[in-house]
Amino acid sequence: MKGYLKRNSADDFKRAVNSSSNIVIVTHTNPDGDALGSVVALSSYLARQGKTTTIVIPNPYPKNLKFLDPRGDVLIHTRRRVAAERAIKFADLLIALDFNQLKRIDELEPIVRASASKKILVDHHPQPEMEAFDLVISNTEVSSTCELLFWLIREIEGGSVSSIPDISAQSLYVGMMTDTNNFSNSVEAGTFLMSYELLLHGVDKETLQLKVFAGFTEERMRLMGHSLLNKMKILPELGAGYIVLTKEELERYKFAEGDTEGFVNMPLNIFGITISALFTEKEEHIRVSLRSSDNFSVNQFSRRYFNGAGHERAAGGRLFMAVEDVGKYFEESLRKELEEN
Ligand SMILES: [Mn+2]
């Protein structure tokens, strides 16, 4: 499946890895299954080749993904600042996975920028920050970074993943499974081929599915109920729906990182609703998630109004305003965006 990678990408990647001894692998803030899956998969794969690798992430991953990091090897910057920053400082190769702009790693951004190491990006978001990296392996026509990484590793391995470590195979599957919301969106033909080969490798898909999608707390289910019953606002004339969650509400339901994962997709289940948004109030900003199920570009919408970016049908962003004003701002921005397009 050479079409997934540009010519020489795999060779360039391999050469960079072979000439490095201290490899640091980073991913984006609020890591999801694809983010954590890809860094764990690559790290285990390179460790098998005898490389020293360290995973550094900006902030904690959701609890249901803990099984990908059973020994707690992943360095979380907000918890172990000194160790995380030292790892980056002494790296001779930095590999960034599952994000397109260095601003997506927040406080790690200046540290990564200042690092003299070689830098590689492997990602599936549009418009990668080319000038920040020595090598960019980017493709938006895949389900996930884990899928792109699968094609990369497979190419390096001469067309088969049969000998990659079990943990790499599992992690690649988890990333694909979470980014496609269990095969319901952004599934490409190659995604099935990848799944096929990983199942042949021995990946236990039922167990992984249970771990990822059935590991929630009671409070998280109650928060979901509250969001749907009391907070979801539907705008039939715009084909849109949105949910705004305040800090007080999140605290009431003992919010833990990852709990609102997937909430943004819920309005899209309503007939005629093709644009949806989820706003969650954080300490210093409002976190924005945007989705679309037709040709409306939430990537462009986020760039224009929500200080963010992403894919055409899934994007994120940030707002700096009072939480009470968010609904009105969203409705006005959407009206403008729809009129202009
Ligand atoms: Mn991803």
Coordinates of C-alpha atoms and ligand atoms in Angstrom, one line a residue:
M1 CA 0.0 0.0 0.0
K2 CA 2.6 2.5 -1.1
G3 CA 0.0 5.1 -1.9
Y4 CA -0.3 6.1 1.8
L5 CA 3.3 7.3 2.0
K6 CA 5.2 9.6 -0.2
R7 CA 8.2 8.1 -1.9
N8 CA 11.3 7.9 0.3
S9 CA 9.3 8.8 3.5
A10 CA 9.9 5.4 5.1
D11 CA 13.6 5.5 4.1
D12 CA 14.1 9.0 5.4
F13 CA 12.3 8.0 8.6
K14 CA 14.4 4.9 9.0
R15 CA 17.6 6.8 8.4
A16 CA 16.8 9.4 11.0
V17 CA 16.0 6.7 13.6
N18 CA 19.1 4.7 12.8
S19 CA 21.4 7.8 13.3
S20 CA 19.8 8.7 16.7
S21 CA 20.3 7.3 20.1
N22 CA 17.9 9.4 22.3
I23 CA 14.5 9.5 20.8
V24 CA 11.7 11.5 22.4
I25 CA 8.1 10.9 21.2
V26 CA 5.5 13.6 21.8
T27 CA 1.8 14.1 21.2
H28 CA -0.9 16.7 21.8
T29 CA -2.6 18.2 24.9
N30 CA -5.6 16.2 26.1
P31 CA -4.3 13.1 24.5
D32 CA -7.0 10.7 23.1
G33 CA -6.8 7.1 22.0
D34 CA -5.1 7.9 18.7
A35 CA -2.5 10.2 20.4
L36 CA -1.6 7.8 23.2
G37 CA -2.0 4.8 20.9
S38 CA 0.4 6.2 18.4
V39 CA 3.2 7.2 20.8
V40 CA 3.0 3.9 22.7
A41 CA 3.0 1.9 19.4
L42 CA 6.0 3.7 18.0
S43 CA 7.9 3.7 21.3
S44 CA 7.5 -0.1 21.7
Y45 CA 8.4 -0.7 18.1
L46 CA 11.6 1.4 18.3
A47 CA 12.5 -0.1 21.7
R48 CA 12.4 -3.6 20.0
Q49 CA 15.0 -2.2 17.6
G50 CA 17.2 -1.4 20.5
K51 CA 16.5 2.3 20.6
T52 CA 16.2 4.3 23.8
T53 CA 12.8 6.1 23.6
T54 CA 10.9 8.4 26.0
I55 CA 7.3 9.4 25.6
V56 CA 6.5 12.9 26.8
I57 CA 2.9 14.2 26.8
P58 CA 1.7 17.7 27.9
N59 CA -1.0 16.6 30.3
P60 CA -2.7 13.4 31.6
Y61 CA -4.5 10.9 29.4
P62 CA -8.0 9.6 30.2
K63 CA -8.2 6.8 32.8
N64 CA -9.7 4.2 30.4
L65 CA -6.4 4.3 28.4
K66 CA -4.2 3.5 31.4
F67 CA -3.8 -0.1 30.1
L68 CA -1.6 1.3 27.3
D69 CA 0.8 2.6 29.9
P70 CA 0.6 -0.1 32.6
R71 CA 3.9 0.8 34.3
G72 CA 3.4 4.6 34.1
D73 CA 6.4 5.1 31.8
V74 CA 4.8 8.0 29.9
L75 CA 6.2 11.3 31.2
I76 CA 3.4 13.7 31.8
H77 CA 4.7 17.3 31.7
T78 CA 2.2 18.8 34.2
R79 CA 3.2 16.1 36.7
R80 CA 6.9 15.6 36.1
R81 CA 8.1 18.9 34.7
V82 CA 11.8 18.5 35.3
A83 CA 12.1 15.0 33.9
A84 CA 9.9 15.8 30.9
E85 CA 11.9 18.9 30.0
R86 CA 15.2 17.2 30.5
A87 CA 14.2 14.4 28.2
I88 CA 13.4 16.8 25.4
K89 CA 16.6 18.8 26.0
F90 CA 18.8 15.7 25.7
A91 CA 17.0 14.2 22.7
D92 CA 18.7 13.9 19.4
L93 CA 15.5 13.0 17.6
L94 CA 12.0 14.3 18.4
I95 CA 9.1 12.5 16.8
A96 CA 5.7 14.4 17.0
L97 CA 2.6 12.3 16.5
D98 CA -1.1 13.2 15.9
F99 CA -0.9 17.0 15.8
N100 CA -0.2 19.5 13.0
Q101 CA 0.9 22.7 14.9
L102 CA 3.3 23.0 17.7
K103 CA 0.8 25.2 19.6
R104 CA -1.2 22.0 20.2
I105 CA 1.4 21.0 22.9
D106 CA 0.9 24.1 24.9
E107 CA 3.7 24.6 27.5
L108 CA 5.9 22.1 25.7
E109 CA 5.9 24.3 22.6
P110 CA 8.8 26.6 23.5
I111 CA 10.9 23.7 24.8
V112 CA 10.4 21.7 21.6
R113 CA 11.1 24.8 19.4
A114 CA 14.3 25.5 21.3
S115 CA 15.6 21.9 21.0
A116 CA 18.4 21.5 18.5
S117 CA 17.4 17.9 17.7
K118 CA 16.2 16.6 14.4
K119 CA 12.3 16.7 14.3
I120 CA 9.9 14.5 12.5
L121 CA 6.1 14.8 12.3
V122 CA 3.7 11.9 11.5
D123 CA 0.1 13.1 11.4
H124 CA -3.2 13.1 9.6
H125 CA -4.5 16.7 10.2
P126 CA -4.6 19.2 7.4
Q127 CA -2.1 22.0 7.0
P128 CA 0.9 20.8 9.1
E129 CA 3.4 23.3 10.3
M130 CA 6.1 22.3 7.7
E131 CA 8.8 24.7 8.8
A132 CA 9.0 23.3 12.3
F133 CA 10.1 19.9 11.2
D134 CA 12.9 18.3 9.2
L135 CA 10.6 15.6 7.9
V136 CA 6.8 15.6 7.6
I137 CA 4.9 12.5 7.0
S138 CA 1.3 13.7 6.6
N139 CA -1.7 12.2 5.0
T140 CA -5.3 13.3 5.7
E141 CA -6.8 10.3 3.7
V142 CA -6.4 7.9 6.6
S143 CA -8.6 7.2 9.6
S144 CA -6.0 8.1 12.2
T145 CA -2.3 8.7 13.0
C146 CA -2.2 5.1 14.1
E147 CA -3.2 4.1 10.6
L148 CA -0.6 6.2 9.0
L149 CA 2.0 4.9 11.4
F150 CA 0.8 1.4 10.6
W151 CA 1.6 2.0 6.9
L152 CA 5.0 3.5 7.8
I153 CA 6.0 0.6 10.0
R154 CA 4.7 -1.9 7.5
E155 CA 6.8 -0.3 4.8
I156 CA 9.9 -0.3 7.0
E157 CA 9.2 -4.0 7.8
G158 CA 9.1 -4.9 4.1
G159 CA 5.3 -5.2 3.7
S160 CA 4.2 -7.1 6.8
V161 CA 3.6 -6.2 10.5
S162 CA 3.7 -9.8 11.6
S163 CA 6.8 -9.3 13.7
I164 CA 6.0 -6.0 15.5
P165 CA 5.6 -6.3 19.3
D166 CA 2.1 -7.2 20.6
I167 CA 1.8 -3.9 22.5
S168 CA 2.5 -2.0 19.2
A169 CA -0.2 -3.9 17.4
Q170 CA -2.7 -3.3 20.2
S171 CA -2.0 0.4 20.5
L172 CA -2.3 0.9 16.7
Y173 CA -5.7 -0.8 16.8
V174 CA -6.8 1.3 19.8
G175 CA -5.9 4.6 18.1
M176 CA -7.7 3.6 14.9
M177 CA -10.7 2.4 16.9
T178 CA -11.1 5.6 18.9
D179 CA -10.5 8.0 16.0
T180 CA -13.1 6.3 13.9
N181 CA -15.5 6.0 17.0
N182 CA -15.5 2.3 16.6
F183 CA -15.7 2.2 12.8
S184 CA -18.4 4.8 12.5
N185 CA -16.5 7.7 10.9
S186 CA -13.4 8.5 8.7
V187 CA -13.1 4.8 7.9
E188 CA -11.2 4.3 4.6
A189 CA -10.6 1.2 2.6
G190 CA -7.2 0.9 4.0
T191 CA -8.6 1.0 7.5
F192 CA -10.1 -2.4 7.0
L193 CA -6.9 -3.8 5.6
M194 CA -5.0 -2.5 8.6
S195 CA -7.6 -4.0 10.9
Y196 CA -7.4 -7.3 9.0
E197 CA -3.6 -7.4 9.4
L198 CA -3.7 -6.5 13.0
L199 CA -6.3 -9.1 13.8
L200 CA -4.1 -11.7 12.0
H201 CA -1.3 -10.4 14.3
G202 CA -3.3 -11.5 17.3
V203 CA -5.0 -8.3 18.4
D204 CA -8.0 -9.2 20.6
K205 CA -10.6 -6.6 19.4
E206 CA -13.3 -7.5 21.9
T207 CA -11.1 -7.0 24.9
L208 CA -9.8 -3.7 23.5
Q209 CA -13.3 -2.5 22.7
L210 CA -14.4 -3.3 26.3
K211 CA -11.4 -1.5 27.8
V212 CA -11.9 1.6 25.7
F213 CA -15.6 2.0 25.4
A214 CA -16.9 0.3 28.6
G215 CA -14.6 1.7 31.2
F216 CA -16.6 4.7 32.2
T217 CA -17.7 5.9 35.7
E218 CA -21.3 6.3 36.8
E219 CA -20.8 10.0 37.0
R220 CA -19.7 10.2 33.4
M221 CA -22.9 8.5 32.3
R222 CA -24.9 10.9 34.5
L223 CA -23.1 13.9 32.9
M224 CA -24.0 12.5 29.5
G225 CA -27.6 12.3 30.6
H226 CA -27.6 15.8 31.9
S227 CA -25.9 17.1 28.8
L228 CA -28.6 15.5 26.5
L229 CA -31.6 16.3 28.7
N230 CA -30.9 19.7 30.0
K231 CA -28.1 21.3 28.0
M232 CA -28.3 20.3 24.3
K233 CA -29.7 23.1 22.2
I234 CA -31.0 22.3 18.7
L235 CA -31.2 24.9 16.0
P236 CA -33.2 23.2 13.2
E237 CA -33.1 26.2 10.9
L238 CA -29.3 26.0 10.9
G239 CA -29.1 22.2 11.0
A240 CA -27.0 22.5 14.1
G241 CA -26.9 21.5 17.7
Y242 CA -24.6 22.3 20.6
I243 CA -23.9 21.7 24.3
V244 CA -22.3 24.1 26.7
L245 CA -21.0 22.7 30.0
T246 CA -19.9 25.0 32.8
K247 CA -17.2 24.3 35.3
E248 CA -19.7 24.0 38.1
E249 CA -21.6 21.3 36.1
L250 CA -18.4 19.4 35.4
E251 CA -17.4 19.5 39.0
R252 CA -20.9 18.3 40.1
Y253 CA -20.4 15.1 38.0
K254 CA -16.8 14.7 39.2
F255 CA -15.4 15.4 35.7
A256 CA -12.2 13.5 34.9
E257 CA -10.1 14.0 31.7
G258 CA -11.7 12.3 28.8
D259 CA -15.2 12.1 30.3
T260 CA -16.8 14.3 27.6
E261 CA -15.1 12.4 24.8
G262 CA -17.7 11.7 22.1
F263 CA -20.4 14.0 23.5
V264 CA -19.9 16.4 20.6
N265 CA -21.1 13.7 18.2
M266 CA -24.5 13.2 19.9
P267 CA -26.5 16.1 18.2
L268 CA -25.5 14.6 14.9
N269 CA -27.7 11.6 15.6
I270 CA -30.8 13.8 15.2
F271 CA -32.4 13.9 11.7
G272 CA -31.4 17.0 9.8
I273 CA -28.6 18.0 12.2
T274 CA -25.2 18.1 10.4
I275 CA -23.2 20.5 12.5
S276 CA -22.5 20.2 16.2
A277 CA -20.4 21.7 18.9
L278 CA -19.4 21.1 22.5
F279 CA -18.1 23.8 24.8
T280 CA -16.6 23.0 28.1
E281 CA -15.5 25.6 30.6
K282 CA -11.8 25.2 31.7
E283 CA -9.7 27.3 34.2
E284 CA -8.6 29.9 31.7
H285 CA -10.6 29.3 28.5
I286 CA -13.5 27.5 27.0
R287 CA -12.6 24.3 25.2
V288 CA -14.3 24.0 21.8
S289 CA -15.0 20.8 19.8
L290 CA -16.7 21.0 16.4
R291 CA -18.1 18.3 14.2
S292 CA -19.9 18.2 10.8
S293 CA -21.4 15.3 8.9
D294 CA -21.6 17.0 5.5
N295 CA -19.4 19.4 3.5
F296 CA -19.4 22.2 6.1
S297 CA -15.8 22.7 7.0
V298 CA -15.3 22.9 10.8
N299 CA -11.6 23.3 10.1
Q300 CA -12.3 26.7 8.4
F301 CA -15.0 27.5 10.9
S302 CA -12.7 27.0 13.8
R303 CA -9.9 28.9 12.2
R304 CA -12.2 31.9 11.7
Y305 CA -14.1 32.0 15.0
F306 CA -12.7 29.6 17.6
N307 CA -8.9 30.1 17.6
G308 CA -8.3 26.5 16.5
A309 CA -8.1 24.1 13.5
G310 CA -8.5 20.4 12.7
H311 CA -10.0 18.2 10.1
E312 CA -12.8 19.2 7.7
R313 CA -15.3 17.3 9.8
A314 CA -13.7 17.4 13.2
A315 CA -11.9 20.3 14.7
G316 CA -11.1 21.9 18.1
G317 CA -10.5 25.4 19.4
R318 CA -10.5 27.8 22.3
L319 CA -12.7 30.7 23.4
F320 CA -11.8 33.4 25.9
M321 CA -15.2 34.7 27.0
A322 CA -17.7 34.3 29.8
V323 CA -19.4 30.9 29.6
E324 CA -22.8 32.5 29.5
D325 CA -22.0 34.2 26.2
V326 CA -20.8 31.2 24.4
G327 CA -24.1 30.0 23.0
K328 CA -25.0 33.3 21.5
Y329 CA -21.5 33.7 20.0
F330 CA -21.7 30.2 18.5
E331 CA -25.1 30.9 16.9
E332 CA -24.0 34.3 15.5
S333 CA -20.8 32.9 14.1
L334 CA -22.5 30.0 12.5
R335 CA -25.1 32.3 10.9
K336 CA -22.3 34.4 9.4
E337 CA -20.3 31.4 8.3
L338 CA -23.3 29.8 6.5
E339 CA -24.2 33.1 4.8
E340 CA -20.7 33.6 3.5
N341 CA -20.4 30.0 2.1
Ligands
MN1 MN -5.9 11.4 15.5

